[in-house]
mmCIF file of C-alpha atoms and ligand atoms in Angstrom:
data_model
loop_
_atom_site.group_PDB
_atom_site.id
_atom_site.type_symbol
_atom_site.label_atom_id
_atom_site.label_comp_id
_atom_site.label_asym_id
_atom_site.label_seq_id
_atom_site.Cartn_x
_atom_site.Cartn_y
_atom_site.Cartn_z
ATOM 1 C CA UNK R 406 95.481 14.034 165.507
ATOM 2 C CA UNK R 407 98.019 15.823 163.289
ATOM 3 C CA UNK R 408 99.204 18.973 164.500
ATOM 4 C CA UNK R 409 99.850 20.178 160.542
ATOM 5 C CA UNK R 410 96.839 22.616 159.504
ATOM 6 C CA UNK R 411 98.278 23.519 156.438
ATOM 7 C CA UNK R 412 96.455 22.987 152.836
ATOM 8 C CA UNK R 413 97.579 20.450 150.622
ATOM 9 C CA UNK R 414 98.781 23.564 148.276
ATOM 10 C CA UNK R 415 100.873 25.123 151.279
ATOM 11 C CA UNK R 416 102.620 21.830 151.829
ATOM 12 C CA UNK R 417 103.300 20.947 148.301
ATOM 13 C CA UNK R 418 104.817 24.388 147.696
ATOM 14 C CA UNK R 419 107.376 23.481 150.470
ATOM 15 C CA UNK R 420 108.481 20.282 149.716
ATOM 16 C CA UNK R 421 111.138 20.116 146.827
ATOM 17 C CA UNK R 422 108.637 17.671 144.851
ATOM 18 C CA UNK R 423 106.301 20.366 143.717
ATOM 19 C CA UNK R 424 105.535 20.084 140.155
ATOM 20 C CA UNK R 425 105.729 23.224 137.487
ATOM 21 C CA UNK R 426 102.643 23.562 135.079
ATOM 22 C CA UNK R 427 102.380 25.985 132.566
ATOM 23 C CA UNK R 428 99.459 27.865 131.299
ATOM 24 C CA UNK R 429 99.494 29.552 128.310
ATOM 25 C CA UNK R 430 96.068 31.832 128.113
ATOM 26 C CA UNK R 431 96.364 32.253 131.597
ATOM 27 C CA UNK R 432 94.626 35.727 132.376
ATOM 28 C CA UNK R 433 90.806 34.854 130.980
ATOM 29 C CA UNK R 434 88.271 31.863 130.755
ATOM 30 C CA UNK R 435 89.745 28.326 130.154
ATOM 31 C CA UNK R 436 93.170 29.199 131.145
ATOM 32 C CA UNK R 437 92.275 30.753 133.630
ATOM 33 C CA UNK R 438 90.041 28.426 135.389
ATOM 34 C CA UNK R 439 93.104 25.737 134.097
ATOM 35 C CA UNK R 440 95.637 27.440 136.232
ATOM 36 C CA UNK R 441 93.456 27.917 139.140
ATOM 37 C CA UNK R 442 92.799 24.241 139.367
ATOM 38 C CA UNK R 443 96.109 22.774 138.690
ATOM 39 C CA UNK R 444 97.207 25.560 141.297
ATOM 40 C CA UNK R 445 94.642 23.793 143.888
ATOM 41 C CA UNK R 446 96.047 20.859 142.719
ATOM 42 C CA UNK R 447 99.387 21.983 144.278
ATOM 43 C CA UNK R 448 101.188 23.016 141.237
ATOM 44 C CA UNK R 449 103.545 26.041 140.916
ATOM 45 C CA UNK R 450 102.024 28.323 138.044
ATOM 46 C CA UNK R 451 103.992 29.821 135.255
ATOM 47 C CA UNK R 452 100.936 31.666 133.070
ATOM 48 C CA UNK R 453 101.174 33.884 129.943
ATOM 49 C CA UNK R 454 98.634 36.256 128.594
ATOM 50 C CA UNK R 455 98.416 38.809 126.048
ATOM 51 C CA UNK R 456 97.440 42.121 127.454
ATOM 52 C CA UNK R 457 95.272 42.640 130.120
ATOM 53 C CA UNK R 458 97.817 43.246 132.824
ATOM 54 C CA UNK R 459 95.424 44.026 135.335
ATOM 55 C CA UNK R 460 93.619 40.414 135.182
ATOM 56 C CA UNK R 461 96.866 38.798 135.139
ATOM 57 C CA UNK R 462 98.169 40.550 138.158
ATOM 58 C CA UNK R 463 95.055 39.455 140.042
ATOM 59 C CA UNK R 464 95.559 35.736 139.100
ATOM 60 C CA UNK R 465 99.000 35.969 139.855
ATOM 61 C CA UNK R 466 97.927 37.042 143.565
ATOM 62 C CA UNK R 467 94.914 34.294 143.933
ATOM 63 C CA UNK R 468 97.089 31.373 142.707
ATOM 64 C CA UNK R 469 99.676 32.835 145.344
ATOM 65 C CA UNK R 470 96.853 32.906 148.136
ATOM 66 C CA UNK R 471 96.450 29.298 147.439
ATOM 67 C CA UNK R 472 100.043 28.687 148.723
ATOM 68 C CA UNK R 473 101.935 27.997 145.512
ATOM 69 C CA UNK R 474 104.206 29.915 143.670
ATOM 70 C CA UNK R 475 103.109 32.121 141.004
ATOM 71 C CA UNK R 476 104.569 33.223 138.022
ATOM 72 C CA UNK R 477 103.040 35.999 135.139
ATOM 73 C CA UNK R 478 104.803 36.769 131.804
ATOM 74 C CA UNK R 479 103.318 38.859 128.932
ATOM 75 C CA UNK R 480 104.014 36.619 125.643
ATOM 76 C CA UNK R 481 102.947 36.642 122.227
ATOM 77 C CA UNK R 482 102.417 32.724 122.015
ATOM 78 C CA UNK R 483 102.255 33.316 117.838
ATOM 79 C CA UNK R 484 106.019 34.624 118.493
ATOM 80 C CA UNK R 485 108.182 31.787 119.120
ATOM 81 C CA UNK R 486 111.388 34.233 120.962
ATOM 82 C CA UNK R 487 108.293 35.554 123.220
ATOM 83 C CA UNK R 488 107.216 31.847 124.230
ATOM 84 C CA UNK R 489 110.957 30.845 124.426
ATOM 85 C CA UNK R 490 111.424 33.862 126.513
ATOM 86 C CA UNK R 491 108.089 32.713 128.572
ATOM 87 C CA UNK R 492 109.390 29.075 129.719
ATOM 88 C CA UNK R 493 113.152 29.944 130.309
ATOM 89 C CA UNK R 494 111.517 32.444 132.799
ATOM 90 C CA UNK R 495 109.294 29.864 134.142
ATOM 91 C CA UNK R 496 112.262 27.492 134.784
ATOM 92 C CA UNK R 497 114.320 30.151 136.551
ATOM 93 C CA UNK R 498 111.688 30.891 138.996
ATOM 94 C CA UNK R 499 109.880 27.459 139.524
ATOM 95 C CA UNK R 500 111.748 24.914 137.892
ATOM 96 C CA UNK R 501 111.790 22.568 135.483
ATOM 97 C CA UNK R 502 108.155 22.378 133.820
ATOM 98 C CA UNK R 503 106.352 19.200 134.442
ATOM 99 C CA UNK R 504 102.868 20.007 132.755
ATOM 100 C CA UNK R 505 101.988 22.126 129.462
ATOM 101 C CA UNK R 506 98.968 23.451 128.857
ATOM 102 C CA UNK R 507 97.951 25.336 126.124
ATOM 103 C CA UNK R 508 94.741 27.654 126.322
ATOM 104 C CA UNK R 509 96.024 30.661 124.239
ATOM 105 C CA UNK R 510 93.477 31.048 121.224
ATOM 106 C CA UNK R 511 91.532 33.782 119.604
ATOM 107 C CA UNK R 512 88.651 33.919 116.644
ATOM 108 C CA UNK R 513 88.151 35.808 113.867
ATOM 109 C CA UNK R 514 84.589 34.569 111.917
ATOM 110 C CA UNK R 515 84.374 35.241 108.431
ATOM 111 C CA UNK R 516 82.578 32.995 105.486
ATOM 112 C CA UNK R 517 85.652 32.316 103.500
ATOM 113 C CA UNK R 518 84.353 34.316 100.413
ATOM 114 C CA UNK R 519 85.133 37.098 102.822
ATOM 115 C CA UNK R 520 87.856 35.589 104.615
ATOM 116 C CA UNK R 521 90.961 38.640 105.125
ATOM 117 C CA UNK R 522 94.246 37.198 104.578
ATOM 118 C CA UNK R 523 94.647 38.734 108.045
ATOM 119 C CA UNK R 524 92.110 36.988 109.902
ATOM 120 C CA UNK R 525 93.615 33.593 108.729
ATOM 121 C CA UNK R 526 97.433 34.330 109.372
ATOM 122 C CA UNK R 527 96.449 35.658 112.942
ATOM 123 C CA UNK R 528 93.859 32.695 113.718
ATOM 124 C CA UNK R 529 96.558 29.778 112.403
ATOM 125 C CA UNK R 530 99.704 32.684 114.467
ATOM 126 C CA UNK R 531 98.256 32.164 117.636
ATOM 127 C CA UNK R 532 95.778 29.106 117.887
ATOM 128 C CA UNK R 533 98.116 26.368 116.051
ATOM 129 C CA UNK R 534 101.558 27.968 115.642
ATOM 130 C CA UNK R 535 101.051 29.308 119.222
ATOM 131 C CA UNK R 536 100.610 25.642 120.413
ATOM 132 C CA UNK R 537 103.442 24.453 118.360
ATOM 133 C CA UNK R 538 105.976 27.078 119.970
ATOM 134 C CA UNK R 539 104.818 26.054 123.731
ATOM 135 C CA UNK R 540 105.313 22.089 123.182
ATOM 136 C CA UNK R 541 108.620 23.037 120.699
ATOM 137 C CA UNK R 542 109.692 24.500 123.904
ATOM 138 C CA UNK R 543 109.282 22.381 126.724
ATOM 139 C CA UNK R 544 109.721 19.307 125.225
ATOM 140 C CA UNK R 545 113.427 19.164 125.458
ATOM 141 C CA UNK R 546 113.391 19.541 129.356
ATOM 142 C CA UNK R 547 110.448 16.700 129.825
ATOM 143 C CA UNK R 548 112.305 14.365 127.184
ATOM 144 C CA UNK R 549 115.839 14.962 129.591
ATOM 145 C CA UNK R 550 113.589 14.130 132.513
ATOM 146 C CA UNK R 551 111.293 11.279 131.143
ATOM 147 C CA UNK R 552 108.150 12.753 131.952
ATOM 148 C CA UNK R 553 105.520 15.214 131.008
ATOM 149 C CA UNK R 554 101.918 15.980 130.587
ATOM 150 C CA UNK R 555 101.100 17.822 127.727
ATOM 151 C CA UNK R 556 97.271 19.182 127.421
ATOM 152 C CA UNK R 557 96.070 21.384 124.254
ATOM 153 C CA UNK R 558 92.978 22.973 123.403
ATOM 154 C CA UNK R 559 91.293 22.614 120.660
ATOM 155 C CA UNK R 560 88.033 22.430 119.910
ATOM 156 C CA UNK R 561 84.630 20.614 118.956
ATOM 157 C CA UNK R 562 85.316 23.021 115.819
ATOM 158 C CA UNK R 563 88.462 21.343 115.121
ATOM 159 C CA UNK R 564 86.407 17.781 114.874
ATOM 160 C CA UNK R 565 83.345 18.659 113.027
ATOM 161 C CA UNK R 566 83.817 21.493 111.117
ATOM 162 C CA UNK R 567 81.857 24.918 111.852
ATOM 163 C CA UNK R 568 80.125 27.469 109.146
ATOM 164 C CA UNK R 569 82.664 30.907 109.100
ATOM 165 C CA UNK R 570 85.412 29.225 111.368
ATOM 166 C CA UNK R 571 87.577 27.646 108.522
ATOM 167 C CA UNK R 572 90.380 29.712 109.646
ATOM 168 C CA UNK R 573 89.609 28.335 113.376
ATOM 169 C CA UNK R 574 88.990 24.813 112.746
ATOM 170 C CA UNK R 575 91.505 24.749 110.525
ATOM 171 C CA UNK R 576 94.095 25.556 113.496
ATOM 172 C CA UNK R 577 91.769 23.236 115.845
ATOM 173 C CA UNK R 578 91.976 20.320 113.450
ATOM 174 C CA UNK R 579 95.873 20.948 113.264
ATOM 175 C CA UNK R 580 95.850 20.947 117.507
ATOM 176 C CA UNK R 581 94.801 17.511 117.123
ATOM 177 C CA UNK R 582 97.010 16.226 114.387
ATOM 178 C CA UNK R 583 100.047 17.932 115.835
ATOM 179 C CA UNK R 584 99.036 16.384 119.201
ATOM 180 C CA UNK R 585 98.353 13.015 118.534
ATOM 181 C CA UNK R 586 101.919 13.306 116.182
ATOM 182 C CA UNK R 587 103.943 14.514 119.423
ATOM 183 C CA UNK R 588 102.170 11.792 121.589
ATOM 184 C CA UNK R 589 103.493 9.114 119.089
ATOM 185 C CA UNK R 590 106.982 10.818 118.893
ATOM 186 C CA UNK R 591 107.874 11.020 122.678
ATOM 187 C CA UNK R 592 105.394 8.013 124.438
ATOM 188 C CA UNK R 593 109.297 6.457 124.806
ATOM 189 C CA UNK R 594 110.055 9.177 127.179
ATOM 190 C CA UNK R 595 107.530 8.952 129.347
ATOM 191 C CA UNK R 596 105.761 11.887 127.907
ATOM 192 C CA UNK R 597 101.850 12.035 127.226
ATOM 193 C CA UNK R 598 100.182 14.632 124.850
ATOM 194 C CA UNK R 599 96.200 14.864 124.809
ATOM 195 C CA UNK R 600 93.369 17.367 123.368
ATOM 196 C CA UNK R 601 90.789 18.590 124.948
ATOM 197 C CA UNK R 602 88.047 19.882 122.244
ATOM 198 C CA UNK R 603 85.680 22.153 124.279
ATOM 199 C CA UNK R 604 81.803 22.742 122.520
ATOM 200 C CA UNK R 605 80.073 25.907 124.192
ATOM 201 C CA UNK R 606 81.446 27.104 127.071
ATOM 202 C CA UNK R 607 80.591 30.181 129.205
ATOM 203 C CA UNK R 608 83.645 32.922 128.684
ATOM 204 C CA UNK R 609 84.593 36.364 127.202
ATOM 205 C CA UNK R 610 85.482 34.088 124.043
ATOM 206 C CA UNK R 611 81.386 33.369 123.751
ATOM 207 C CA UNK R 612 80.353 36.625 125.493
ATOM 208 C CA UNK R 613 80.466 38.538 122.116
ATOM 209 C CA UNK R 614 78.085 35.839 120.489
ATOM 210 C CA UNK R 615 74.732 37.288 119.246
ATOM 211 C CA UNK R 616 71.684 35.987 121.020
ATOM 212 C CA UNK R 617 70.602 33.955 117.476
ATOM 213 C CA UNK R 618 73.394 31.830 117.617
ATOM 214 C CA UNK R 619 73.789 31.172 121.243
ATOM 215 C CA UNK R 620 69.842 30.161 121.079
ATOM 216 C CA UNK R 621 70.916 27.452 117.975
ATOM 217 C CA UNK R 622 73.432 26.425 120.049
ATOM 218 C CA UNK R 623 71.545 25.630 122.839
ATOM 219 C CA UNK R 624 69.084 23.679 120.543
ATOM 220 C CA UNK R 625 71.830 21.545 119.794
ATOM 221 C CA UNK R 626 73.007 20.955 122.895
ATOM 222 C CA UNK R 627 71.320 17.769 124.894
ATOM 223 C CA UNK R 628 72.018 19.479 128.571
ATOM 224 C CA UNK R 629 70.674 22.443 126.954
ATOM 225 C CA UNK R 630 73.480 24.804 128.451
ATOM 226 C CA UNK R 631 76.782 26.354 128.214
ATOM 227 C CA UNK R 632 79.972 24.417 129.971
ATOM 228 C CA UNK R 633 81.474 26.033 132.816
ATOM 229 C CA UNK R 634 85.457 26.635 132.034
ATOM 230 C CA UNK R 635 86.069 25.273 135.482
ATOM 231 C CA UNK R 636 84.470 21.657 133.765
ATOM 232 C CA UNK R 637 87.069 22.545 131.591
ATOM 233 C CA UNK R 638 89.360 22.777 133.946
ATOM 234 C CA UNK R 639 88.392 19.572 135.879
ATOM 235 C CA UNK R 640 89.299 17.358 133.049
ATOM 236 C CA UNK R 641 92.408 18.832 132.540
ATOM 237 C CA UNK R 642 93.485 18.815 136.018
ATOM 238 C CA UNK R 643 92.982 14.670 135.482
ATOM 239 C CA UNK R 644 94.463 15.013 132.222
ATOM 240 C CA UNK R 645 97.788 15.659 133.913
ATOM 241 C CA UNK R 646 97.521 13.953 136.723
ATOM 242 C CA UNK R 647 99.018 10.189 137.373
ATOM 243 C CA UNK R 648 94.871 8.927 137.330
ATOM 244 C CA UNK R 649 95.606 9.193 133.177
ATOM 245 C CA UNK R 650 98.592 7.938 133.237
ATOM 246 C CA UNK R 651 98.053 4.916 130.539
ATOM 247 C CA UNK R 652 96.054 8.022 128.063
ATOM 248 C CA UNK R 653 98.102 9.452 125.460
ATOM 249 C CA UNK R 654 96.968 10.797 122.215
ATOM 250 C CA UNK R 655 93.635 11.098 122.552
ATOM 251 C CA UNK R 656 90.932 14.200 122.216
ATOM 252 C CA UNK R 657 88.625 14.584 124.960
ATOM 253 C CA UNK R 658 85.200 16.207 123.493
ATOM 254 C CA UNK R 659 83.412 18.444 126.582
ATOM 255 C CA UNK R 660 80.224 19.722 124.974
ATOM 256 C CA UNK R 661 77.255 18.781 126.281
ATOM 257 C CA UNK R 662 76.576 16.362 123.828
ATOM 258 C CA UNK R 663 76.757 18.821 121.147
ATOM 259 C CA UNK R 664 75.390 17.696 117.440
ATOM 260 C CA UNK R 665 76.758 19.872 114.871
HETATM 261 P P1 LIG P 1314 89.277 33.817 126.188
HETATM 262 O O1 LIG P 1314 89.153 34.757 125.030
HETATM 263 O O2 LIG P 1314 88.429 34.015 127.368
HETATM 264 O O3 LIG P 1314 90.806 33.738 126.662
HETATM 265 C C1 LIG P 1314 91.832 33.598 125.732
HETATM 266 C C2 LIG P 1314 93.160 33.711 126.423
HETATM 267 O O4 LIG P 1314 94.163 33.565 125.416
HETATM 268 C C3 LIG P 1314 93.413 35.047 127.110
HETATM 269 O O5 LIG P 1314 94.084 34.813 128.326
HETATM 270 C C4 LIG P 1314 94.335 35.773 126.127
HETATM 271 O O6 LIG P 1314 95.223 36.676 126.794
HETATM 272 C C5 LIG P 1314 95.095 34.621 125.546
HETATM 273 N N1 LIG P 1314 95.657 34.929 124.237
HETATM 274 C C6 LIG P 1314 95.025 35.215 123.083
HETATM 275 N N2 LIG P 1314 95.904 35.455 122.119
HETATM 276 C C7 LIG P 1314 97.132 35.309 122.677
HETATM 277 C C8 LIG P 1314 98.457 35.454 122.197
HETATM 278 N N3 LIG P 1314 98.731 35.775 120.912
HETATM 279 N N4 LIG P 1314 99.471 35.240 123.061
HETATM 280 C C9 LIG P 1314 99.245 34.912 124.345
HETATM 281 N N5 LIG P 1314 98.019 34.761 124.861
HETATM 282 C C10 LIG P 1314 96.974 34.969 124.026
HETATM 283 O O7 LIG P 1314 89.053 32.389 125.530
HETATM 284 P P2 LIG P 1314 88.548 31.012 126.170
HETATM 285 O O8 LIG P 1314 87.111 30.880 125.851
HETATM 286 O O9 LIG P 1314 89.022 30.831 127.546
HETATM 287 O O10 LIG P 1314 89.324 30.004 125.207
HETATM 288 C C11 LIG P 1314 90.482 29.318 125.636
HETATM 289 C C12 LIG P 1314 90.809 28.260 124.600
HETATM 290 O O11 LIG P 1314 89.710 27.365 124.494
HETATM 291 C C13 LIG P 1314 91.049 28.838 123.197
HETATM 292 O O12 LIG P 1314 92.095 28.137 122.576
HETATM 293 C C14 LIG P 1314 89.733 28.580 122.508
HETATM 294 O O13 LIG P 1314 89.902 28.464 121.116
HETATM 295 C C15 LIG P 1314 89.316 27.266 123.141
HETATM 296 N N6 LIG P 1314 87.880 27.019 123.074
HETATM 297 C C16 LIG P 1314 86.998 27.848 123.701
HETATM 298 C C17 LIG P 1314 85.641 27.559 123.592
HETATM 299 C C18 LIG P 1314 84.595 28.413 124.239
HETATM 300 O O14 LIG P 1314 83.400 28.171 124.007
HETATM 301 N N7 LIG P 1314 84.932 29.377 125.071
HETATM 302 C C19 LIG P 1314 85.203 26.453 122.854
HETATM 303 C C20 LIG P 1314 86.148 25.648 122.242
HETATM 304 C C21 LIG P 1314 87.495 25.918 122.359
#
C-alpha cells in the first residue's frame, strides 16, 4: 500500500507540472464555484473580483486549504490595464496560465424605450469587452506554448434573446461570436475556446429576481428548478480538461431544458 496520504491537489501543487487557471468573477456564484472546482481539480488559482474584499479573501484561503496555490487581484475586467495588470500578476506568482475562464458579468434590465446610455456602456464594459481583455491577454503566452483552454460565459440570453436584456444579450450573443472567432483563429496552436450559456441558476446574480419572474421561469423550465453554479462548474472543469480535447468552438447550453 502507498505510504503517500496526500490529496491529489497537495501533490499536484508540488510537482512542477501544475497547471495555472484563471478565473475572472472569482469572489461570487459561477466563478466562484469555477475556481473551487478547477482548484479540486489541482489547478493553481489566479481569481479577480470587483469589490467585495472580504469574499475574496475567504476564497483565496479555501482554494489554499485545498493544497494549491492561490492567487486574489482586485480588477476592473471592463479596464483592459486592470486585466493586463491581473494576468502579469498571475504569471509572476503561479506561472504561465494554462486555462481562462471568464465569469465576470453584471445586469442592468431595462425595456430599451428606457434603456440609459449607462446601463448599455457598463453591460457591453464588463460582460463582452471584459471577456475580450482576459482572452486579448493570455493568448499570447498559450499561442508561445501551444496550448490552452479557454472557457467564457455567456448565456441562454445570448442564444435566444430575453425581454429587457438587449443590453445583456447583446454582450452574450457577442461572447459567442467572439468565441467561436478566437477558436477558429488559434485551433493551429493547440488552443481551444468554448461557451458555456447558463439558463437559471441559483446565485446573488438571480437573488434580486422578483418572485413573478422566478415562478415563469420555473414554468419554463422541464426540471422545474434553478441550476446549481457548482453544475456550472462541473462542465467547465471538463471543458478544460484533456476529456474535451477534440471540442473547440462550441456553446454548451446548461438550463434545464429551458424554452424561452
Ligand atoms: P454574480 O453576480 O454572483 O457574480 C459576478 C462576479 O463577477 C462577481 O465575482 C463580481 O465581482 C464579478 N464582476 C462583476 N463586474 C466585474 C468587473 N467589472 N470586474 C471584475 N469582476 C466583476 O454572478 P453569477 O450569477 O455568478 O454570474 C457569473 C456569470 O454567469 C456572468 O457572466 C453572468 O452573466 C453569467 N450567467 C449567470 C446566470 C445566472 O442565472 N446566475 C445565467 C446565465 C449567465
Amino acid at each position: 500500500m502507498s505510504e503517500n496520504t496526500q490529496s491529489p491537489a497537495a501533490e499536484a501543487a508540488e510537482s512542477p507540472a501544475t497547471k495555472v487557471a484563471l478565473v475572472s468573477g472569482g469572489s461570487r456564484g459561477i466563478g466562484r464555484a469555477t475556481a473551487l472546482r478547477l482548484a479540486q481539480d489541482g489547478f493553481d488559482i489566479g481569481f479577480c473580483y470587483r469589490s467585495d474584499d472580504q469574499a475574496a479573501k475567504e476564497l483565496d484561503a479555501e482554494i489554499a486549504g485545498l493544497g494549491v496555490r492561490s492567487l486574489a487581484v482586485k480588477t476592473d475586467v471592463s479596464d483592459s490595464n486592470s486585466v493586463r495588470a491581473f494576468v502579469a500578476e498571475t504569471e509572476a506568482a503561479l506561472g504561465p496560465v494554462d486555462v481562462a475562464v471568464t465569469s465576470a458579468g453584471i445586469t442592468r434590465d431595462n425595456p430599451l424605450l428606457m434603456m440609459p446610455d449607462e446601463d448599455w456602456n457598463q453591460v457591453i464594459d464588463t460582460n463582452l469587452n471584459g471577456v475580450y481583455h482576459v482572452c486579448r491577454a493570455v493568448i499570447f503566452e498559450m499561442m508561445k506554448r501551444k496550448s490552452g483552454s479557454i472557457v467564457n460565459i455567456s448565456s441562454v440570453a445570448g442564444v435566444y434573446g430575453n425581454a429587457t436584456q438587449t443590453n445583456y444579450a447583446a454582450s452574450k450573443a457577442g461572447i459567442i461570436g467572439f468565441s467561436r472567432s478566437l477558436a477558429k483563429e488559434v485551433g493551429r496552436y493547440g488552443i481551444r475556446a468554448n461557451v458555456v450559456a447558463p439558463g437559471f441558476i441559483e446565485t446573488d446574480m438571480t437573488a434580486g429576481l422578483n418572485e413573478k419572474v422566478k415562478k415563469q421561469a420555473l414554468q419554463s423550465i422541464p426540471l422545474r428548478r434553478l441550476g446549481r453554479a457548482e453544475e456550472v462548474a462541473d462542465l467547465v472543469s471538463f471543458l478544460v480538461s484533456e476529456r474535451s480535447s477534440y471540442i473547440t468552438g462550441a456553446v454548451f447550453q446548461i438550463d434545464g431544458g429551458i424554452i424561452i
